[in-house]
JSON list of C-alpha atoms in Angstrom, two decimals:
[
{"chain": "M", "resi": 1, "resn": "MET", "atom": "CA", "xyz": [-20.44, 9.64, 2.68]},
{"chain": "M", "resi": 2, "resn": "SER", "atom": "CA", "xyz": [-21.42, 7.42, -0.14]},
{"chain": "M", "resi": 3, "resn": "ALA", "atom": "CA", "xyz": [-19.96, 4.32, -0.94]},
{"chain": "M", "resi": 4, "resn": "ARG", "atom": "CA", "xyz": [-19.90, 6.13, -4.64]},
{"chain": "M", "resi": 5, "resn": "GLU", "atom": "CA", "xyz": [-17.44, 5.07, -7.41]},
{"chain": "M", "resi": 6, "resn": "TRP", "atom": "CA", "xyz": [-15.49, 7.14, -8.20]},
{"chain": "M", "resi": 7, "resn": "PRO", "atom": "CA", "xyz": [-13.89, 7.73, -12.44]},
{"chain": "M", "resi": 8, "resn": "ARG", "atom": "CA", "xyz": [-10.52, 7.48, -12.87]},
{"chain": "M", "resi": 9, "resn": "LEU", "atom": "CA", "xyz": [-8.83, 10.14, -13.17]},
{"chain": "M", "resi": 10, "resn": "SER", "atom": "CA", "xyz": [-4.51, 10.47, -14.44]},
{"chain": "M", "resi": 11, "resn": "PRO", "atom": "CA", "xyz": [-2.52, 11.10, -11.57]},
{"chain": "M", "resi": 12, "resn": "PHE", "atom": "CA", "xyz": [-0.81, 13.11, -14.01]},
{"chain": "M", "resi": 13, "resn": "GLU", "atom": "CA", "xyz": [-3.29, 15.55, -14.99]},
{"chain": "M", "resi": 14, "resn": "THR", "atom": "CA", "xyz": [-5.04, 16.29, -11.52]},
{"chain": "M", "resi": 15, "resn": "GLY", "atom": "CA", "xyz": [-1.50, 16.13, -9.92]},
{"chain": "M", "resi": 16, "resn": "VAL", "atom": "CA", "xyz": [0.19, 18.67, -11.59]},
{"chain": "M", "resi": 17, "resn": "LYS", "atom": "CA", "xyz": [-3.24, 20.74, -11.34]},
{"chain": "M", "resi": 18, "resn": "GLY", "atom": "CA", "xyz": [-2.84, 20.34, -7.66]},
{"chain": "M", "resi": 19, "resn": "ARG", "atom": "CA", "xyz": [-6.70, 18.77, -7.39]},
{"chain": "M", "resi": 20, "resn": "CYS", "atom": "CA", "xyz": [-7.86, 15.67, -5.97]},
{"chain": "M", "resi": 21, "resn": "PRO", "atom": "CA", "xyz": [-6.44, 11.87, -7.53]},
{"chain": "M", "resi": 22, "resn": "ARG", "atom": "CA", "xyz": [-10.23, 10.76, -6.49]},
{"chain": "M", "resi": 23, "resn": "CYS", "atom": "CA", "xyz": [-12.76, 13.71, -7.56]},
{"chain": "M", "resi": 24, "resn": "GLY", "atom": "CA", "xyz": [-10.36, 16.17, -9.28]},
{"chain": "M", "resi": 25, "resn": "GLN", "atom": "CA", "xyz": [-12.35, 18.96, -7.98]},
{"chain": "M", "resi": 26, "resn": "GLY", "atom": "CA", "xyz": [-10.91, 19.59, -4.84]},
{"chain": "M", "resi": 27, "resn": "HIS", "atom": "CA", "xyz": [-7.38, 20.77, -3.74]},
{"chain": "M", "resi": 28, "resn": "LEU", "atom": "CA", "xyz": [-4.48, 18.88, -2.78]},
{"chain": "M", "resi": 29, "resn": "PHE", "atom": "CA", "xyz": [-2.37, 21.53, -1.07]},
{"chain": "M", "resi": 30, "resn": "ASP", "atom": "CA", "xyz": [-2.81, 24.02, 1.66]},
{"chain": "M", "resi": 31, "resn": "GLY", "atom": "CA", "xyz": [-0.35, 26.25, 0.44]},
{"chain": "M", "resi": 32, "resn": "PHE", "atom": "CA", "xyz": [2.78, 26.14, -1.29]},
{"chain": "M", "resi": 33, "resn": "LEU", "atom": "CA", "xyz": [4.08, 22.50, -0.61]},
{"chain": "M", "resi": 34, "resn": "ALA", "atom": "CA", "xyz": [1.84, 21.77, 2.14]},
{"chain": "M", "resi": 35, "resn": "LEU", "atom": "CA", "xyz": [-0.75, 18.65, 1.63]},
{"chain": "M", "resi": 36, "resn": "ALA", "atom": "CA", "xyz": [-4.27, 19.94, 2.96]},
{"chain": "M", "resi": 37, "resn": "PRO", "atom": "CA", "xyz": [-5.46, 17.19, 5.11]},
{"chain": "M", "resi": 38, "resn": "ARG", "atom": "CA", "xyz": [-8.31, 16.08, 3.45]},
{"chain": "M", "resi": 39, "resn": "CYS", "atom": "CA", "xyz": [-10.62, 17.05, 0.19]},
{"chain": "M", "resi": 40, "resn": "GLU", "atom": "CA", "xyz": [-12.84, 19.27, 0.16]},
{"chain": "M", "resi": 41, "resn": "VAL", "atom": "CA", "xyz": [-15.14, 18.30, -2.35]},
{"chain": "M", "resi": 42, "resn": "CYS", "atom": "CA", "xyz": [-15.64, 14.46, -1.55]},
{"chain": "M", "resi": 43, "resn": "GLU", "atom": "CA", "xyz": [-13.32, 14.26, 1.80]},
{"chain": "M", "resi": 44, "resn": "LEU", "atom": "CA", "xyz": [-10.96, 11.77, 1.00]},
{"chain": "M", "resi": 45, "resn": "ASP", "atom": "CA", "xyz": [-7.80, 11.93, 3.84]},
{"chain": "M", "resi": 46, "resn": "TYR", "atom": "CA", "xyz": [-4.65, 12.83, 1.60]},
{"chain": "M", "resi": 47, "resn": "SER", "atom": "CA", "xyz": [-2.95, 11.12, 5.02]},
{"chain": "M", "resi": 48, "resn": "PHE", "atom": "CA", "xyz": [-2.28, 8.19, 2.51]},
{"chain": "M", "resi": 49, "resn": "ALA", "atom": "CA", "xyz": [0.55, 10.33, 0.32]},
{"chain": "M", "resi": 50, "resn": "ASP", "atom": "CA", "xyz": [3.88, 10.14, 1.27]},
{"chain": "M", "resi": 51, "resn": "PRO", "atom": "CA", "xyz": [6.01, 12.15, -1.39]},
{"chain": "M", "resi": 52, "resn": "ALA", "atom": "CA", "xyz": [9.04, 12.28, 1.22]},
{"chain": "M", "resi": 53, "resn": "ASP", "atom": "CA", "xyz": [11.31, 14.18, -1.19]},
{"chain": "M", "resi": 54, "resn": "GLY", "atom": "CA", "xyz": [10.53, 12.45, -4.40]},
{"chain": "M", "resi": 55, "resn": "PRO", "atom": "CA", "xyz": [9.92, 15.80, -6.27]},
{"chain": "M", "resi": 56, "resn": "ALA", "atom": "CA", "xyz": [13.12, 17.45, -4.82]},
{"chain": "M", "resi": 57, "resn": "PHE", "atom": "CA", "xyz": [15.30, 14.60, -6.49]},
{"chain": "M", "resi": 58, "resn": "PHE", "atom": "CA", "xyz": [13.94, 14.99, -9.79]},
{"chain": "M", "resi": 59, "resn": "VAL", "atom": "CA", "xyz": [14.22, 18.49, -9.25]},
{"chain": "M", "resi": 60, "resn": "ILE", "atom": "CA", "xyz": [18.25, 18.27, -8.27]},
{"chain": "M", "resi": 61, "resn": "CYS", "atom": "CA", "xyz": [19.18, 15.61, -11.04]},
{"chain": "M", "resi": 62, "resn": "PHE", "atom": "CA", "xyz": [16.88, 17.29, -14.23]},
{"chain": "M", "resi": 63, "resn": "VAL", "atom": "CA", "xyz": [17.05, 21.25, -13.53]},
{"chain": "M", "resi": 64, "resn": "CYS", "atom": "CA", "xyz": [19.55, 21.84, -11.02]},
{"chain": "M", "resi": 65, "resn": "ILE", "atom": "CA", "xyz": [22.30, 20.23, -13.02]},
{"chain": "M", "resi": 66, "resn": "PRO", "atom": "CA", "xyz": [21.73, 21.83, -16.10]},
{"chain": "M", "resi": 67, "resn": "ALA", "atom": "CA", "xyz": [21.32, 25.63, -14.18]},
{"chain": "M", "resi": 68, "resn": "VAL", "atom": "CA", "xyz": [24.45, 24.92, -12.46]},
{"chain": "M", "resi": 69, "resn": "LEU", "atom": "CA", "xyz": [26.50, 23.60, -15.35]},
{"chain": "M", "resi": 70, "resn": "PHE", "atom": "CA", "xyz": [24.80, 26.98, -17.10]},
{"chain": "M", "resi": 71, "resn": "GLY", "atom": "CA", "xyz": [26.98, 29.20, -14.22]},
{"chain": "M", "resi": 72, "resn": "ILE", "atom": "CA", "xyz": [29.83, 27.17, -14.32]},
{"chain": "M", "resi": 73, "resn": "TRP", "atom": "CA", "xyz": [30.06, 27.35, -18.10]},
{"chain": "M", "resi": 74, "resn": "LEU", "atom": "CA", "xyz": [29.66, 31.35, -17.45]},
{"chain": "M", "resi": 75, "resn": "GLU", "atom": "CA", "xyz": [32.28, 31.44, -15.55]},
{"chain": "M", "resi": 76, "resn": "VAL", "atom": "CA", "xyz": [35.17, 29.23, -17.80]},
{"chain": "M", "resi": 77, "resn": "ALA", "atom": "CA", "xyz": [34.27, 30.53, -21.22]},
{"chain": "M", "resi": 78, "resn": "TYR", "atom": "CA", "xyz": [33.83, 34.13, -19.92]},
{"chain": "M", "resi": 79, "resn": "GLN", "atom": "CA", "xyz": [35.25, 34.55, -16.16]},
{"chain": "M", "resi": 80, "resn": "VAL", "atom": "CA", "xyz": [32.65, 36.99, -15.28]},
{"chain": "M", "resi": 81, "resn": "PRO", "atom": "CA", "xyz": [32.99, 39.09, -11.73]},
{"chain": "M", "resi": 82, "resn": "TYR", "atom": "CA", "xyz": [30.54, 37.69, -9.65]},
{"chain": "M", "resi": 83, "resn": "TRP", "atom": "CA", "xyz": [27.85, 40.07, -9.46]},
{"chain": "M", "resi": 84, "resn": "VAL", "atom": "CA", "xyz": [27.45, 38.30, -13.17]},
{"chain": "M", "resi": 85, "resn": "HIS", "atom": "CA", "xyz": [26.62, 35.84, -11.43]},
{"chain": "M", "resi": 86, "resn": "LEU", "atom": "CA", "xyz": [24.31, 37.11, -8.70]},
{"chain": "M", "resi": 87, "resn": "PHE", "atom": "CA", "xyz": [21.90, 39.10, -11.38]},
{"chain": "M", "resi": 88, "resn": "THR", "atom": "CA", "xyz": [22.35, 35.48, -14.00]},
{"chain": "M", "resi": 89, "resn": "THR", "atom": "CA", "xyz": [23.18, 32.56, -12.56]},
{"chain": "M", "resi": 90, "resn": "LEU", "atom": "CA", "xyz": [21.23, 33.08, -9.33]},
{"chain": "M", "resi": 91, "resn": "PRO", "atom": "CA", "xyz": [18.10, 34.02, -10.61]},
{"chain": "M", "resi": 92, "resn": "VAL", "atom": "CA", "xyz": [18.01, 31.18, -13.67]},
{"chain": "M", "resi": 93, "resn": "LEU", "atom": "CA", "xyz": [18.59, 28.30, -10.66]},
{"chain": "M", "resi": 94, "resn": "LEU", "atom": "CA", "xyz": [15.64, 29.82, -8.78]},
{"chain": "M", "resi": 95, "resn": "LEU", "atom": "CA", "xyz": [13.47, 30.21, -11.73]},
{"chain": "M", "resi": 96, "resn": "THR", "atom": "CA", "xyz": [13.85, 26.10, -12.62]},
{"chain": "M", "resi": 97, "resn": "CYS", "atom": "CA", "xyz": [14.32, 24.60, -9.45]},
{"chain": "M", "resi": 98, "resn": "ILE", "atom": "CA", "xyz": [11.15, 25.65, -7.26]},
{"chain": "M", "resi": 99, "resn": "PRO", "atom": "CA", "xyz": [8.50, 26.27, -9.85]},
{"chain": "M", "resi": 100, "resn": "PRO", "atom": "CA", "xyz": [8.10, 22.55, -10.88]},
{"chain": "M", "resi": 101, "resn": "LEU", "atom": "CA", "xyz": [7.95, 21.48, -6.73]},
{"chain": "M", "resi": 102, "resn": "ARG", "atom": "CA", "xyz": [4.51, 21.56, -6.73]},
{"chain": "M", "resi": 103, "resn": "PRO", "atom": "CA", "xyz": [3.76, 19.57, -9.98]},
{"chain": "M", "resi": 104, "resn": "LEU", "atom": "CA", "xyz": [5.83, 17.26, -9.44]},
{"chain": "M", "resi": 105, "resn": "LYS", "atom": "CA", "xyz": [4.52, 16.85, -5.77]},
{"chain": "M", "resi": 106, "resn": "GLY", "atom": "CA", "xyz": [1.04, 16.88, -7.03]},
{"chain": "M", "resi": 107, "resn": "TRP", "atom": "CA", "xyz": [2.20, 14.49, -9.76]},
{"chain": "M", "resi": 108, "resn": "LEU", "atom": "CA", "xyz": [3.83, 11.83, -6.98]},
{"chain": "M", "resi": 109, "resn": "VAL", "atom": "CA", "xyz": [0.89, 11.95, -4.15]},
{"chain": "M", "resi": 110, "resn": "ALA", "atom": "CA", "xyz": [-1.83, 11.36, -7.43]},
{"chain": "M", "resi": 111, "resn": "SER", "atom": "CA", "xyz": [0.12, 8.45, -8.49]},
{"chain": "M", "resi": 112, "resn": "GLN", "atom": "CA", "xyz": [0.06, 7.24, -4.93]},
{"chain": "M", "resi": 113, "resn": "TYR", "atom": "CA", "xyz": [-3.34, 7.24, -4.91]},
{"chain": "M", "resi": 114, "resn": "TYR", "atom": "CA", "xyz": [-3.91, 6.04, -8.19]},
{"chain": "M", "resi": 115, "resn": "TYR", "atom": "CA", "xyz": [-1.87, 2.80, -7.59]},
{"chain": "M", "resi": 116, "resn": "LYS", "atom": "CA", "xyz": [-2.97, 2.21, -4.62]},
{"chain": "M", "resi": 117, "resn": "ALA", "atom": "CA", "xyz": [0.49, 2.52, -2.83]},
{"chain": "M", "resi": 118, "resn": "GLU", "atom": "CA", "xyz": [1.41, 1.20, 0.53]},
{"chain": "M", "resi": 119, "resn": "GLU", "atom": "CA", "xyz": [4.66, 0.87, 2.77]},
{"chain": "M", "resi": 120, "resn": "GLY", "atom": "CA", "xyz": [6.35, -2.44, 2.24]},
{"chain": "M", "resi": 121, "resn": "ARG", "atom": "CA", "xyz": [5.71, -5.37, 4.52]},
{"chain": "M", "resi": 122, "resn": "LEU", "atom": "CA", "xyz": [7.79, -8.45, 4.79]},
{"chain": "M", "resi": 123, "resn": "ALA", "atom": "CA", "xyz": [6.23, -12.00, 3.60]},
{"chain": "M", "resi": 124, "resn": "PRO", "atom": "CA", "xyz": [5.99, -14.53, 6.79]},
{"chain": "M", "resi": 125, "resn": "ALA", "atom": "CA", "xyz": [9.19, -16.96, 6.43]},
{"chain": "M", "resi": 126, "resn": "ASP", "atom": "CA", "xyz": [6.90, -20.01, 5.99]},
{"chain": "M", "resi": 127, "resn": "ARG", "atom": "CA", "xyz": [4.49, -18.04, 3.23]},
{"chain": "M", "resi": 128, "resn": "PRO", "atom": "CA", "xyz": [7.32, -16.78, 0.07]},
{"chain": "M", "resi": 129, "resn": "GLU", "atom": "CA", "xyz": [5.52, -15.56, -2.59]},
{"chain": "M", "resi": 130, "resn": "VAL", "atom": "CA", "xyz": [6.46, -15.04, -5.98]},
{"chain": "M", "resi": 131, "resn": "VAL", "atom": "CA", "xyz": [6.53, -11.44, -7.23]},
{"chain": "M", "resi": 132, "resn": "GLY", "atom": "CA", "xyz": [5.68, -10.51, -10.33]},
{"chain": "M", "resi": 133, "resn": "ASP", "atom": "CA", "xyz": [6.34, -12.77, -13.34]},
{"chain": "M", "resi": 134, "resn": "ALA", "atom": "CA", "xyz": [9.22, -13.77, -11.68]},
{"chain": "M", "resi": 135, "resn": "ALA", "atom": "CA", "xyz": [10.13, -17.68, -12.62]},
{"chain": "M", "resi": 136, "resn": "PRO", "atom": "CA", "xyz": [11.40, -20.04, -10.00]},
{"chain": "M", "resi": 137, "resn": "GLU", "atom": "CA", "xyz": [15.44, -20.23, -10.42]},
{"chain": "M", "resi": 138, "resn": "ALA", "atom": "CA", "xyz": [16.91, -23.09, -12.01]},
{"chain": "M", "resi": 139, "resn": "PRO", "atom": "CA", "xyz": [18.40, -25.97, -10.08]},
{"chain": "M", "resi": 140, "resn": "GLY", "atom": "CA", "xyz": [22.20, -24.95, -9.79]},
{"chain": "M", "resi": 141, "resn": "ARG", "atom": "CA", "xyz": [21.84, -21.66, -10.08]}
]
């Protein structure tokens, strides 16, 4: 593989489309949520990517809660039979919770590549490092 320069692509655009975060051409997924082992165009190895439960967390916080509140409102306001929930609340939950998982996972993987995210490491005790723009604490605090 050559030492080719790759353009800096937007993690949001490539991730939501399910494209390779480096070249923007290859596929990121090998199934609905399973990551492909590598890009078929630029051969980028996707083993660096670990979005863990991030997509599920965002879906639960921003989509699932309003969908559940819809079901609760329906029950409290109208006291509908269970079969009505089966045909209203269940489809609302499924249609609002499942489709966003793939774009969110793609966005998180592309963001990990874009920002060069790595697993955290501890600094040696003899060399403490200042993180970011943090100023040292004033004496007596």
